C-alpha positions as a printed Julia matrix, in Angstrom:
194×3 Matrix{Float64}:
 -36.28  202.24  133.72
 -37.56  203.31  130.03
 -34.27  203.2   127.77
 -31.81  203.0   130.84
 -30.4   200.0   132.21
 -31.19  199.42  135.84
 -29.76  196.63  137.98
 -31.87  193.13  138.36
 -31.65  190.28  140.64
 -28.57  187.79  140.28
 -25.33  190.41  139.32
 -27.29  190.85  136.02
 -29.52  194.36  133.71
 -32.9   195.32  133.17
 -34.4   197.96  130.61
 -37.69  198.72  129.29
 -37.75  198.83  125.62
 -40.77  199.8   123.34
 -41.53  197.51  119.54
 -39.56  199.88  117.91
 -36.73  199.75  119.76
 -36.31  196.08  119.92
 -36.72  196.07  116.08
 -34.16  198.35  115.94
 -31.52  196.76  118.45
 -32.2   193.4   116.57
 -31.6   194.68  112.97
 -28.6   196.26  113.96
 -27.19  193.34  115.48
 -28.68  191.27  112.27
 -26.58  193.77  110.24
 -23.19  193.51  112.54
 -23.87  189.74  111.87
 -23.61  189.46  108.28
 -21.1   192.72  108.66
 -18.37  190.23  110.47
 -19.21  187.0   108.64
 -20.12  183.92  108.72
 -17.66  181.35  111.42
 -15.52  178.87  110.29
 -16.71  175.9   112.78
 -14.39  173.08  112.73
 -16.16  169.56  111.12
 -17.43  167.45  113.82
 -14.61  164.9   112.72
 -11.69  167.61  112.63
  -8.87  167.45  115.67
 -10.2   170.17  117.75
  -6.63  171.06  118.96
  -5.92  171.76  115.54
  -8.51  173.79  114.48
  -7.77  175.89  117.91
  -4.5   176.57  116.1
  -5.31  177.17  112.74
  -4.24  180.19  111.0
  -6.44  183.22  110.65
  -5.98  186.09  108.21
  -2.92  188.32  107.52
  -3.7   190.96  105.82
  -6.76  193.59  107.34
  -9.93  193.82  106.34
 -10.6   196.25  103.19
 -13.75  197.49  104.7
 -13.18  200.12  107.14
 -15.7   199.37  109.79
 -13.95  195.83  110.33
 -10.39  197.82  109.98
 -11.91  199.01  113.74
 -13.44  195.8   114.81
 -10.27  194.25  113.57
  -7.67  196.71  114.15
  -3.89  196.24  113.35
  -2.1   195.19  116.68
   1.09  197.13  115.55
  -0.77  200.88  114.55
  -1.33  201.59  110.89
   2.39  202.29  109.83
   2.46  201.14  106.58
   5.86  202.32  105.85
   7.64  199.98  108.76
   8.37  196.33  107.3
   9.54  194.99  110.43
   5.73  196.69  112.16
   3.59  195.12  109.5
   4.84  191.26  109.47
   4.15  191.86  113.33
   1.13  192.88  112.71
   0.3   190.15  110.22
   1.69  187.55  112.07
  -0.8   188.6   115.57
  -3.55  188.73  112.71
  -3.29  185.52  112.01
  -3.72  184.04  115.29
  -5.84  185.87  116.96
  -8.3   187.19  114.21
 -10.46  183.91  114.37
 -11.06  183.85  117.7
 -11.84  187.83  118.09
 -14.2   187.27  114.98
 -15.66  184.18  116.83
 -16.33  186.27  119.99
 -17.83  189.07  117.93
 -20.34  187.42  115.92
 -21.64  185.41  119.9
 -22.26  188.79  121.4
 -23.81  189.18  118.59
 -26.12  186.21  118.24
 -26.54  186.56  121.84
 -28.3   190.17  121.66
 -30.3   188.81  118.86
 -31.31  185.56  121.29
 -31.86  187.49  124.05
 -34.66  190.05  122.14
 -36.17  187.07  120.46
 -37.32  185.95  123.58
 -38.51  188.62  124.63
 -42.59  187.92  124.49
 -44.15  190.37  121.93
 -43.96  193.79  122.87
 -47.01  195.49  123.09
 -47.56  199.32  122.44
 -46.68  199.84  126.09
 -42.89  197.8   125.3
 -41.49  194.58  127.25
 -38.59  194.52  130.03
 -35.31  192.55  128.82
 -33.95  191.02  131.95
 -30.02  190.61  131.34
 -27.96  187.89  133.22
 -24.82  188.55  134.23
 -23.4   186.61  131.11
 -25.77  188.27  128.77
 -24.69  191.93  129.94
 -21.38  190.86  128.4
 -22.42  190.09  125.92
 -24.6   192.59  125.01
 -21.69  195.21  126.1
 -19.39  193.42  123.91
 -21.73  194.04  120.62
 -22.99  197.7   121.8
 -19.74  198.56  122.1
 -19.13  197.02  118.31
 -21.91  198.39  117.2
 -21.08  202.17  117.87
 -17.56  201.94  116.76
 -18.56  200.49  113.44
 -21.19  203.08  112.92
 -19.05  205.62  114.14
 -16.59  204.28  111.45
 -18.71  204.84  108.63
 -20.26  209.11  110.56
 -16.48  208.9   109.77
 -16.59  210.31  114.27
 -13.4   210.5   115.17
 -11.75  211.87  118.51
 -10.64  215.31  117.54
 -14.53  215.49  116.68
 -15.26  218.02  119.33
 -17.28  220.32  117.4
 -19.89  218.12  117.28
 -21.32  219.19  113.93
 -22.37  215.35  113.69
 -25.34  216.24  116.52
 -26.93  219.15  114.89
 -27.61  217.72  111.99
 -30.72  219.25  110.1
 -33.95  216.15  109.96
 -33.46  216.34  106.3
 -29.75  214.9   106.05
 -29.63  211.37  105.25
 -27.42  210.25  108.46
 -29.58  212.0   110.64
 -30.64  208.16  111.51
 -27.84  207.12  112.19
 -26.54  209.87  114.04
 -29.41  209.27  116.53
 -28.74  205.27  116.92
 -24.63  206.09  117.79
 -26.19  208.12  120.34
 -29.15  206.07  121.91
 -26.36  202.65  121.55
 -23.91  205.18  123.53
 -26.41  205.9   126.07
 -27.85  201.96  125.94
 -23.81  200.76  126.66
 -23.25  203.61  129.11
 -25.91  202.94  131.53
 -25.31  199.52  131.03
 -21.41  199.73  132.33
 -23.26  201.73  135.06
 -25.31  199.34  136.51
 -22.79  196.89  135.73
 -19.74  198.75  138.65
 -20.25  198.04  141.93
């Protein structure tokens, strides 16, 4: 089971993680939450209906990683005023909900990792419910998108240059995290397939 998710009773999944892996996953999830930012939760006396339809941002984020997590709905062609207006309007009504969902995914990862009894040298087995799996898939995807953006990974990156970095390259730890998260995500997806 080490390093790969396997089916768990009730439609969930389980993976053996050592202390270092738990620490890395938790740190990355916390960093993702910091990147996404705090939630704009409505006050207890606020009208729930009004808060559901509150306006969100209309401009795309300037941080490339956030722009990857919250892309324009109608492409990135800034020369087309009509498409830019459509993207702005779409963002205004959807980005707050998308941020909230991404935040919930990251928080679920932190909470499930925190629920593990202190992993010793042998590690611990993390068992996820079916609902936890959904949150983990979302968070793993967001983490990979964020790290991939920071590394400037693109679909055209067929040479695999990043995968052959020397150990002295400062990007090497991020590349290793990117690859590891991809393997975790792939094994979780395969575990959940019928």
